[in-house]
Short mmCIF file of C-alpha atoms in Angstrom, two decimals:
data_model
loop_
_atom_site.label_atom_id
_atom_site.label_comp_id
_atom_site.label_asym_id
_atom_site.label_seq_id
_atom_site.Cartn_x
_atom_site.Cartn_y
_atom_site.Cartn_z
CA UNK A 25 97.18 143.74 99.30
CA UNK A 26 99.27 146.10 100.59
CA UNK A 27 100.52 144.45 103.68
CA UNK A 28 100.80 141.39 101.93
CA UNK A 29 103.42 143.00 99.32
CA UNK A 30 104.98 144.76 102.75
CA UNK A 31 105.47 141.42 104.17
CA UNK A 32 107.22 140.07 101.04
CA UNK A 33 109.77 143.33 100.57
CA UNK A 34 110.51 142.73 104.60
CA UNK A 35 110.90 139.10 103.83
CA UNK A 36 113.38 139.47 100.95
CA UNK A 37 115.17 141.76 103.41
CA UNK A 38 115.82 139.44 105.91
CA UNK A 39 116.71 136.92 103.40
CA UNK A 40 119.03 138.59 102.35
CA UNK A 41 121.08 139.29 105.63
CA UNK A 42 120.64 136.86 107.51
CA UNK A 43 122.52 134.35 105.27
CA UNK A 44 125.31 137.25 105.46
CA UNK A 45 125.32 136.63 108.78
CA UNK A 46 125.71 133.02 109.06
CA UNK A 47 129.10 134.24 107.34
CA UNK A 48 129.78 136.30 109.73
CA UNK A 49 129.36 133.83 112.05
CA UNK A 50 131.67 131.35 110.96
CA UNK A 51 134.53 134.18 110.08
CA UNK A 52 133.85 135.38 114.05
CA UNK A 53 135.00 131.60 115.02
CA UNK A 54 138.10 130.93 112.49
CA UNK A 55 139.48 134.40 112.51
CA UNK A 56 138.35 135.94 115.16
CA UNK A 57 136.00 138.71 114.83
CA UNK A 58 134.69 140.21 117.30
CA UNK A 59 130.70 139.71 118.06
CA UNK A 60 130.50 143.33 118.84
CA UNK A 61 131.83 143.99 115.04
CA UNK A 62 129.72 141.16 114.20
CA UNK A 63 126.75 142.58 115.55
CA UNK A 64 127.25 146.19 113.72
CA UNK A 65 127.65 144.60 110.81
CA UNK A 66 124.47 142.51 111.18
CA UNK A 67 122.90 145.67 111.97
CA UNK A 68 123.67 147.73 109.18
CA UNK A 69 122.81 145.18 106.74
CA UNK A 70 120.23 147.03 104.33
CA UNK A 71 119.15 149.39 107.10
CA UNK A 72 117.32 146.90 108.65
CA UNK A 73 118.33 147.52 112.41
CA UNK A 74 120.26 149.91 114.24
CA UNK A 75 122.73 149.14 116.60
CA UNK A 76 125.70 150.89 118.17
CA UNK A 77 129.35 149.27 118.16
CA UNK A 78 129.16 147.79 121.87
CA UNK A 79 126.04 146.24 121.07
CA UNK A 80 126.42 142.09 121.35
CA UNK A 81 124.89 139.76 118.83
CA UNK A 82 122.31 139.22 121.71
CA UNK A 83 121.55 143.25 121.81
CA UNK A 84 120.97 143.19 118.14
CA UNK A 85 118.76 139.74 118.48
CA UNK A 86 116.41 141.63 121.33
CA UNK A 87 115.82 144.92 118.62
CA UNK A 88 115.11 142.30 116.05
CA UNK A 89 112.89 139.43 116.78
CA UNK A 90 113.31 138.46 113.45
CA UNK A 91 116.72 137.01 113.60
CA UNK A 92 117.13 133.76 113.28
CA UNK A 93 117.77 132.15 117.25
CA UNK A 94 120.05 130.04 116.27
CA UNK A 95 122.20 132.11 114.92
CA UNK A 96 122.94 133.29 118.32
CA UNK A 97 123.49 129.62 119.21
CA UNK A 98 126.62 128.97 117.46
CA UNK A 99 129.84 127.87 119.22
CA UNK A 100 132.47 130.66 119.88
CA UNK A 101 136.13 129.78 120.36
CA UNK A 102 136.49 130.66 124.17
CA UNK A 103 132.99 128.41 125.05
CA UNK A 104 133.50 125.66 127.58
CA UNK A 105 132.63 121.97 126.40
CA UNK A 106 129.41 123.11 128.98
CA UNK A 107 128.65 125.86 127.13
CA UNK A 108 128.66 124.16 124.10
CA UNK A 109 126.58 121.35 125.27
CA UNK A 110 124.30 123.80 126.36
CA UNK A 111 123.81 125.35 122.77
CA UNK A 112 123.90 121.95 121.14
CA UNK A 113 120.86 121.21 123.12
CA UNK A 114 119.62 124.46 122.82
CA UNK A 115 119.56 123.36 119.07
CA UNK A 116 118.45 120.60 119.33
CA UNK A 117 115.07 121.73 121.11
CA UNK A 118 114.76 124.65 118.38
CA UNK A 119 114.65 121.83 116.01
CA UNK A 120 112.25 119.45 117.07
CA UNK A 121 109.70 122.98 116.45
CA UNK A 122 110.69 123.53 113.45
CA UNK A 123 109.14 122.00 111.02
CA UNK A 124 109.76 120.77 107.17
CA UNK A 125 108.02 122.17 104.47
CA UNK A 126 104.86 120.28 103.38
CA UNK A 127 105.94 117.65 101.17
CA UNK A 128 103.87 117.91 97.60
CA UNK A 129 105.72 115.13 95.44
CA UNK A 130 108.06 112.38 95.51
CA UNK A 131 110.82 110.99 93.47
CA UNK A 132 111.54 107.47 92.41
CA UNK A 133 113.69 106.24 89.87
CA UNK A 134 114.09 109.38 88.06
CA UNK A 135 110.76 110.16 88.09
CA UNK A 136 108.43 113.19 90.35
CA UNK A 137 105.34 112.01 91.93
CA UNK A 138 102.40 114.64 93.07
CA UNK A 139 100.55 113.57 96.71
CA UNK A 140 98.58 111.94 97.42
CA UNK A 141 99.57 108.86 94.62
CA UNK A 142 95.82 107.28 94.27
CA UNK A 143 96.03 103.65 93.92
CA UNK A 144 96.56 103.16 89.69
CA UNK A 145 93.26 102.27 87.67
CA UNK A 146 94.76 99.32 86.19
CA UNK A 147 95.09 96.10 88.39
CA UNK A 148 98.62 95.16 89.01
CA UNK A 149 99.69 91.74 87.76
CA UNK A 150 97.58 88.23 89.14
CA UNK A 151 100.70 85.87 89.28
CA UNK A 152 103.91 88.42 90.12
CA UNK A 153 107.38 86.62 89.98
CA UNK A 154 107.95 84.31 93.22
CA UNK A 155 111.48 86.35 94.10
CA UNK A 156 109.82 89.69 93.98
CA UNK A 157 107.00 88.56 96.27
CA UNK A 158 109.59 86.81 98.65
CA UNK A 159 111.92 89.48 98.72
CA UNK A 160 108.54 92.15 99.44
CA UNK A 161 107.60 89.98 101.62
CA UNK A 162 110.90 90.37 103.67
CA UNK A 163 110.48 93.82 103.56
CA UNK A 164 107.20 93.79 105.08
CA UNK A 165 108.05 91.14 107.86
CA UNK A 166 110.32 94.05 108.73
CA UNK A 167 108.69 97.31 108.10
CA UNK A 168 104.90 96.59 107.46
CA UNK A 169 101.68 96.73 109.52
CA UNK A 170 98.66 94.32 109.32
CA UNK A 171 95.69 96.65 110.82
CA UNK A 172 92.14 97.31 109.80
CA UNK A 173 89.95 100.14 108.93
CA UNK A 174 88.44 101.80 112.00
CA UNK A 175 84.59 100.15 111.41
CA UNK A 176 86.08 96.87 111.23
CA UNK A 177 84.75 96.52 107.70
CA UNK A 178 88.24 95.26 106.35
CA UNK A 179 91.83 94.42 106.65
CA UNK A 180 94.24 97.04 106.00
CA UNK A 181 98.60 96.80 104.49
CA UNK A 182 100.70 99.79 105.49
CA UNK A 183 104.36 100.00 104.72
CA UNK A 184 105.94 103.80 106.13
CA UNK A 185 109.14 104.79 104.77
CA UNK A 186 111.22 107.30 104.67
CA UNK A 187 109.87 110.16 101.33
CA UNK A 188 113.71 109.82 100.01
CA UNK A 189 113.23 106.00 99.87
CA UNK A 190 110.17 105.96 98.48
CA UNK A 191 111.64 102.97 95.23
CA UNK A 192 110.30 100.35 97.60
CA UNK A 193 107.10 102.01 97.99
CA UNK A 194 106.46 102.25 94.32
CA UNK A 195 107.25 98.56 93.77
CA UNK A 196 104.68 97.46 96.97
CA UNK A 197 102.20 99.33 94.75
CA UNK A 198 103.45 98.60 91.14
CA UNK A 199 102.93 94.68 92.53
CA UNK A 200 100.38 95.25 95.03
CA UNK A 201 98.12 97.82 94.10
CA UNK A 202 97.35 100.79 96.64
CA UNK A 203 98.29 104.46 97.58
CA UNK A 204 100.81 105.88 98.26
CA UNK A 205 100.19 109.06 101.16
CA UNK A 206 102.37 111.38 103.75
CA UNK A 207 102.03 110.30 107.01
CA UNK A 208 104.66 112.51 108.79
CA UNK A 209 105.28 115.90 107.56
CA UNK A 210 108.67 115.76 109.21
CA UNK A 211 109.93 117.88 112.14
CA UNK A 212 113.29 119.02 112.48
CA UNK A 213 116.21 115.87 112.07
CA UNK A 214 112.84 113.39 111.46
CA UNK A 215 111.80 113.38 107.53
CA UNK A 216 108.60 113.53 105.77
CA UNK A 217 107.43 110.35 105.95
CA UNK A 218 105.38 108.46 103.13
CA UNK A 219 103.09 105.59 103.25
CA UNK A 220 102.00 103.09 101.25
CA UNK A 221 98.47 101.59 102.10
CA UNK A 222 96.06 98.69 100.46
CA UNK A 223 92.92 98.45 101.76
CA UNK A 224 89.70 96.10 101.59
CA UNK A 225 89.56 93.28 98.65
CA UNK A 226 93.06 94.63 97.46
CA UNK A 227 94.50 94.44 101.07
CA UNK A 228 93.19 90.45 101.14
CA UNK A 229 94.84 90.07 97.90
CA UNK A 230 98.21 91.43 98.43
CA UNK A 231 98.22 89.52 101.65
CA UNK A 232 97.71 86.16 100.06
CA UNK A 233 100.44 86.92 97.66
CA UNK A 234 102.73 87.82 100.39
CA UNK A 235 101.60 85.04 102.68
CA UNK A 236 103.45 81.72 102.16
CA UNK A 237 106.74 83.93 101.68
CA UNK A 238 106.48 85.32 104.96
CA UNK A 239 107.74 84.33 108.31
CA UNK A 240 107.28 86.65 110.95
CA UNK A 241 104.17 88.40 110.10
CA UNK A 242 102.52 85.24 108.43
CA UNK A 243 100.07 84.44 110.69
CA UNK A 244 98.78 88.19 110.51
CA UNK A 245 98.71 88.25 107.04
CA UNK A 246 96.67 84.82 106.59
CA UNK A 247 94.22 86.34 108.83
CA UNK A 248 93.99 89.89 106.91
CA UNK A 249 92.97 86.81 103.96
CA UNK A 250 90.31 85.35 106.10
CA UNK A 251 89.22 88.70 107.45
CA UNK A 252 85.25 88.09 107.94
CA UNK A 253 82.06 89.65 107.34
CA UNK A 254 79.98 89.56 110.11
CA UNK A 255 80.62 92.32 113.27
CA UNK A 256 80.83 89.83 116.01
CA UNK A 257 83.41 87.66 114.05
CA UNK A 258 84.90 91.01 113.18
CA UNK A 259 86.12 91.75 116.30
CA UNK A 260 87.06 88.47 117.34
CA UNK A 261 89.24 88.91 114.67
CA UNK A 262 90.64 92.03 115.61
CA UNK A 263 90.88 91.33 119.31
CA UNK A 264 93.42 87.88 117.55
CA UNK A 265 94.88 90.12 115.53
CA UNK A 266 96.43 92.63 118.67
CA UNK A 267 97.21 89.08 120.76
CA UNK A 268 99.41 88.12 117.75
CA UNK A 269 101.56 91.39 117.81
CA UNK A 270 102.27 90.71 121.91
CA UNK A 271 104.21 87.84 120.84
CA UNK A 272 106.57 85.74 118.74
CA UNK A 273 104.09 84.66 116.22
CA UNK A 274 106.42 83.74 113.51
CA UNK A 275 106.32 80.62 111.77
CA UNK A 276 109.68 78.66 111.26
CA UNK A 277 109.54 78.70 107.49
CA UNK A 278 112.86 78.26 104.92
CA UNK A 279 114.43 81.85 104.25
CA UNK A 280 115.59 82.56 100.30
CA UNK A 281 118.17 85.54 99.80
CA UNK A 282 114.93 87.59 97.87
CA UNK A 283 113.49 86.91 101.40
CA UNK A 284 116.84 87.71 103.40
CA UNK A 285 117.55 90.98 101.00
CA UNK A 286 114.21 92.26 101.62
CA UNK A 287 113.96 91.84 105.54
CA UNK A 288 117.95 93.44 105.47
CA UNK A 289 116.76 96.33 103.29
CA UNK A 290 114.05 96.82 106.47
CA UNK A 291 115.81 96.34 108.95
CA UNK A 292 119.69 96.28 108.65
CA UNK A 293 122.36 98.19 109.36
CA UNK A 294 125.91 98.56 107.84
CA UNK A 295 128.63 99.14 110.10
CA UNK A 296 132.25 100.33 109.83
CA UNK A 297 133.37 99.68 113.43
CA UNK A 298 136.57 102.26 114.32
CA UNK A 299 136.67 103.50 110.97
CA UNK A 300 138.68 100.59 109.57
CA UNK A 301 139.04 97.52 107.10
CA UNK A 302 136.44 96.30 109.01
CA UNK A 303 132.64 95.28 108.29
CA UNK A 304 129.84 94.74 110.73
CA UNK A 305 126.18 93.73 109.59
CA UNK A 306 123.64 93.59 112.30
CA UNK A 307 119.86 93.11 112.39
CA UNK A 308 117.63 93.97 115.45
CA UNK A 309 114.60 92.29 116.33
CA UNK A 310 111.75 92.26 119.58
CA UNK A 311 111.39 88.23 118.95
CA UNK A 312 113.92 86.40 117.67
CA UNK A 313 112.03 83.42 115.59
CA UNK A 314 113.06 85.33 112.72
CA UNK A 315 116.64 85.97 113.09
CA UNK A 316 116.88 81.80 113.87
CA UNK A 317 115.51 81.32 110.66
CA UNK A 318 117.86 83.80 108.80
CA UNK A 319 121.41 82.52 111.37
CA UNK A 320 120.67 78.88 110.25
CA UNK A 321 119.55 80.14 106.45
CA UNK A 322 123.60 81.86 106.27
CA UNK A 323 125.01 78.96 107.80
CA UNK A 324 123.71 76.39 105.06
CA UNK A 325 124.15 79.07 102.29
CA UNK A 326 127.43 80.65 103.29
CA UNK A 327 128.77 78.57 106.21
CA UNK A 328 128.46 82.12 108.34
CA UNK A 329 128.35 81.25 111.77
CA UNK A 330 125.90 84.77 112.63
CA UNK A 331 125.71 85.48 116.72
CA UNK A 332 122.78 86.14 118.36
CA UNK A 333 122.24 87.41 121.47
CA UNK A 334 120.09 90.22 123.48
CA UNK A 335 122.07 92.73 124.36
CA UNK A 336 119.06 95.53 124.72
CA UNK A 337 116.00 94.26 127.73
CA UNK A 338 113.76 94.42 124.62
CA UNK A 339 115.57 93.91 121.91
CA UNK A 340 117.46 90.69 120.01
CA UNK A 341 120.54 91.13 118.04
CA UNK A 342 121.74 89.13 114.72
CA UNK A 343 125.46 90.19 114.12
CA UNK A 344 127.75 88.94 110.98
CA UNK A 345 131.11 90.00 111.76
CA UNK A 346 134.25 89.71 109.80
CA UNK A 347 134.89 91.85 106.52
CA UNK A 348 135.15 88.36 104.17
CA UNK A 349 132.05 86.97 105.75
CA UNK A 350 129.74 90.64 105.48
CA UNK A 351 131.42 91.25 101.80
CA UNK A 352 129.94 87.59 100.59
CA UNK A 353 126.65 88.60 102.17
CA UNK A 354 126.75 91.44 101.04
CA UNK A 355 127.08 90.24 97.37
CA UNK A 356 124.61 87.61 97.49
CA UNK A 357 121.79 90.62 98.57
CA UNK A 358 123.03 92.82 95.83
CA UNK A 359 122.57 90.75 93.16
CA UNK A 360 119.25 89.57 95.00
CA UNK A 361 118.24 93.19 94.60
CA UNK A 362 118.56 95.27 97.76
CA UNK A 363 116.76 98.61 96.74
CA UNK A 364 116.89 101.23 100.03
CA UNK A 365 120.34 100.07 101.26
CA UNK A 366 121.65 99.05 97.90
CA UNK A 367 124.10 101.69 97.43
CA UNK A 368 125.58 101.45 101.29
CA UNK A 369 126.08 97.88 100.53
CA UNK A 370 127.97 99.00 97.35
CA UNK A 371 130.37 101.03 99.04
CA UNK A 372 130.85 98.64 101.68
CA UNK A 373 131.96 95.82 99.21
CA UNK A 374 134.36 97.96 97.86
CA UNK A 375 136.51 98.20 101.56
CA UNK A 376 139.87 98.06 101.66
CA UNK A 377 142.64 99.34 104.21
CA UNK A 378 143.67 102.03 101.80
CA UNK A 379 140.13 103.49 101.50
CA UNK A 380 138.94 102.92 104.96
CA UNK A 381 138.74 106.72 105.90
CA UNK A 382 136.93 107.80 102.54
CA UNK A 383 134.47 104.64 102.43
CA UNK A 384 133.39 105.25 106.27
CA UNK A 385 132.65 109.16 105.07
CA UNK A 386 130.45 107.87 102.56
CA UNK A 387 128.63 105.48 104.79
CA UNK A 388 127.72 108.24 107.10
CA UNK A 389 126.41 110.28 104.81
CA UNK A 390 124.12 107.51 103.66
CA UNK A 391 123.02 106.40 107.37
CA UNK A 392 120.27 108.99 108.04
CA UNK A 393 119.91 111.12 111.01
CA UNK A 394 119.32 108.47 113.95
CA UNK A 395 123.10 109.27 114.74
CA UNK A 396 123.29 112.86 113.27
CA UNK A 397 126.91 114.75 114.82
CA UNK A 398 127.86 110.91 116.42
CA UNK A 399 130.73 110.48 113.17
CA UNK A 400 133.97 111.51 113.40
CA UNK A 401 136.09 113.52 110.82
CA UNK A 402 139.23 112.35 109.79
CA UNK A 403 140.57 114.58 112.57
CA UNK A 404 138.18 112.63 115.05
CA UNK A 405 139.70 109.60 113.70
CA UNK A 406 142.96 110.39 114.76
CA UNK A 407 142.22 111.73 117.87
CA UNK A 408 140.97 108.75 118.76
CA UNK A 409 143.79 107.12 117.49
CA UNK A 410 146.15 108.88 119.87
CA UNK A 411 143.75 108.41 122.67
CA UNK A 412 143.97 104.56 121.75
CA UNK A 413 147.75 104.41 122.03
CA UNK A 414 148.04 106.02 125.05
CA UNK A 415 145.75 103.89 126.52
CA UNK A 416 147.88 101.33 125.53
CA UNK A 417 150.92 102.49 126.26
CA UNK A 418 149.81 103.33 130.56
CA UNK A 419 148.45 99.71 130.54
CA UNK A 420 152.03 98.51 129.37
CA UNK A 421 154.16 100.74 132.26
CA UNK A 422 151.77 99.68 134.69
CA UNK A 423 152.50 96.01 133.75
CA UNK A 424 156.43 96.55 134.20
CA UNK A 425 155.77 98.46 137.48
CA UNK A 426 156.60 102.32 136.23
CA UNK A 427 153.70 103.46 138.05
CA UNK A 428 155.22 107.30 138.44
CA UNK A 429 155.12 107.02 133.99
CA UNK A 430 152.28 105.62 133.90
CA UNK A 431 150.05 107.61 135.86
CA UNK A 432 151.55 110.65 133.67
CA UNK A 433 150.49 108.92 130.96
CA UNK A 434 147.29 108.71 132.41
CA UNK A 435 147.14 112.22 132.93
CA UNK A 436 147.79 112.76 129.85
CA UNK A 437 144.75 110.69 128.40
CA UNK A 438 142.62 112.38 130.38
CA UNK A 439 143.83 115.53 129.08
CA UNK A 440 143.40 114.03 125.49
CA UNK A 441 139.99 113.15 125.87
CA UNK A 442 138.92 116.31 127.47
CA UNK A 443 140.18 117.92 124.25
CA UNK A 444 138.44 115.26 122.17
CA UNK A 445 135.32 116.20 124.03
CA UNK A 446 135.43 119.64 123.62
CA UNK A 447 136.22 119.36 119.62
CA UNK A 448 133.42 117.17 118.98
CA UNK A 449 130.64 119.14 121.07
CA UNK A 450 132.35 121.95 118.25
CA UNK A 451 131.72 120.02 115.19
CA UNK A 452 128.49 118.83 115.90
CA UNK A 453 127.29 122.76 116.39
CA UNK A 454 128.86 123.57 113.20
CA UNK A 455 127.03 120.76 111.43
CA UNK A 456 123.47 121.47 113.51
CA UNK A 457 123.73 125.13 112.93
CA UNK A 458 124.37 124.46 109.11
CA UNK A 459 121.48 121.88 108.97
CA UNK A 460 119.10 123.98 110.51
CA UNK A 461 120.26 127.27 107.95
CA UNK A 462 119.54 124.50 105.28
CA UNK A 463 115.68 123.31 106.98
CA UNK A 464 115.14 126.85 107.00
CA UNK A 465 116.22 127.64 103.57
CA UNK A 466 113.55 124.89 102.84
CA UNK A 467 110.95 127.08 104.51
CA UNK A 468 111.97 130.40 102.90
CA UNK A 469 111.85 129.48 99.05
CA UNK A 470 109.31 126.92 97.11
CA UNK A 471 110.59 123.47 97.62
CA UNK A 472 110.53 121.25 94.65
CA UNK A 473 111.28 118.61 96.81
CA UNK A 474 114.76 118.04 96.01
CA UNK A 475 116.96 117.68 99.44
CA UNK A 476 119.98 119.53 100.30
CA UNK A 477 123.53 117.90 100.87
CA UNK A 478 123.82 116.88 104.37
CA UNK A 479 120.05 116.62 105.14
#
């Protein structure tokens, strides 16, 4: 008992420091503190270390094994763009050991949900509406799994989602039946992950509600239906089932927009290329029998001429281009009912050239972490403004033959975008040290499960 109340007086110690030193940190890099200071400072916090005045923050880190390391990781003023690559990754590895909290509960539509969410007593509805099932049923051709239970004994539904996106994961079970689980406890800039999961007779009945809505996983689903009972026929069926997922096994069936906003919500991405009144909708595939059905389903609706094209070995590519055309998709979905990308696609349709640098802001903040420290600030965004014109402008001497101006102006490009380098590698530190501060915050106090800004 004792050492257990020692540990949480020396805990409540550090606490309480160490955030004063992430201060400290950030005064040492806009005003220009000196680390020695900053050290003594950090050491005389509460008593807790002892350090003399030419101690560095590294001296004081090697007396205390309990400071945070990446507090020593934080960009100084006179680093090199090297040097702050180097921390960045530095960071980057500390993260992917650092793990989140273990995730108890959920929210979803203003409601908390304790884990794991057993699959509900009564049995969700025989005959759900047709555009619910064809818009889940989009969602699944896009982010669902038709397995089976390890002893072959039955078919098994899994849809994995992100735990602050769990809405979709409610309805899949509020129309479906099943469970809702963690699967990932989340590491560093990955979230907790959740799961939804219907197994045995409920698994063959959600299937054969989803079935004849679905295109590219139809043929899985029919067969989760038809799953059999004896073991030889059993694993025929599973040995079918992992030939199927080798290849294009979509059918060629007639989209719907409940089908089109569900396999978006899965799947699709919102783009704001160069940070101007301009709108970019793509959706990536591995086979592309899907993405024919949805191009030709936009050109009868719409009259959208979508591209498509492979520009990844592996991967096909569905792009809608054109801020009229994505708006009036856009729309159509919304009122559909997109649910997980609903409210980027409501700050998208509200684009104009006035609020181009606010609404791309937004958008990143609502993009995840896949590109975490890739946006630009509206300081970025003029930067590469000016790096634009210049461009411009040595591509327009060269054409009149001023070859002496425009290799200056060159030179100074190059100059521009060595600067541009160097300020980026600094903001993405600042916002990788703060998200870490904020994981760990997570880890120091009792998470309700409520997520901090910027996470």
């Amino acid at each position: 008992m004792l050492e257990m109340a020692y540990a949480r007086r020396k805990s409540g110690k550090l606490t309480g420091w160490w955030k004063g030193l992430v201060m400290g940190l950030i005064l040492e890099c806009c005003v220009g503190i000196s680390r020695a200071g900053l050290a003594c400072a950090a050491a005389g916090m509460r008593g807790t270390l002892s350090a003399n005045p030419g101690d560095t923050l590294q001296h004081v880190q090697r007396r205390s094994p309990d400071l945070p390391k990446y507090l020593t990781l934080s960009a100084h003023p006179s680093n090199t763009l090297q040097e702050i690559q180097k921390k960045n990754k530095d960071i980057g590895k500390l993260l992917k050991k650092t793990p989140w909290p273990k995730l108890e509960r959920f929210s979803a539509n203003g409601r908390t949900y304790s884990l794991p969410l057993r699959a509900g007593s009564r049995q969700p509805s025989d005959s759900p509406a047709k555009a619910r099932l064809a818009c889940l049923a989009g969602f699944f051709d896009g982010n669902g799994c038709v397995s089976y239970a390890t002893n072959l004994t039955g078919a098994m539904l899994t849809v994995c989602q992100s735990w602050d996106q769990a809405e979709v994961l409610m309805i899949l079970r509020e129309t479906l039946g099943g469970s809702i689980t963690r699967r990932h406890r989340g590491v560093g800039l990955t979230k907790p992950e959740l799961q939804w999961r219907v197994c045995g007779g409920s698994a063959r009945r959600a299937a054969q509600l989803l079935a004849p809505h679905s295109i590219a996983k139809q043929k899985q689903l029919l067969m989760a239906v038809q799953w059999p009972e004896t073991k030889s026929a059993r694993e025929q069926s599973r040995d079918e089932l992992r030939a199927l997922k080798k290849y294009d096994s979509a059918t060629a069936g007639r989209c719907s927009w409940d089908y089109c906003a569900g396999f978006f919500d899965a799947e699709g991405h919102i783009e704001q290329p160069g940070a101007v009144a301009c709108l970019r909708l793509r959706i990536v595939q591995k086979h592309p029998q899907v993405l024919n059905c949805l191009r030709s389903f936009l050109s009868r609706s719409l009259g959208i001429d979508a591209t498509l094209g492979k520009p990844r070995a592996s991967k096909y590519e569905m792009r809608i281009s054109g801020l009229s055309h994505c708006k009036r998709m856009l729309q159509h979905m919304l009122a559909t009912g997109l649910v997980c990308k609903a409210k980027q696609a409501e700050i998208a349709m509200g684009l104009t050239k006035q609020n181009a640098a606010q609404v791309n802001a937004r958008l990143a903040c609502l993009n995840g972490n896949r590109q975490f420290g890739m946006s630009r600030d509206a300081a970025g965004r003029e930067r590469a403004r000016r790096i634009n014109v210049a461009q411009k402008q040595a591509a327009s001497l060269k054409r009149r033959r001023r070859l002496k101006d425009a290799e200056d102006k060159l030179h100074e490009v190059a100059r521009l975008k060595s600067m541009d380098r160097l300020l980026n590698a600094r903001r993405k530190n600042q916002q990788l040290i703060e998200y870490i501060r904020k994981l760990q915050s997570l880890l120091d106090s009792s998470w309700n499960g409520s997520l901090a800004p910027g996470m």
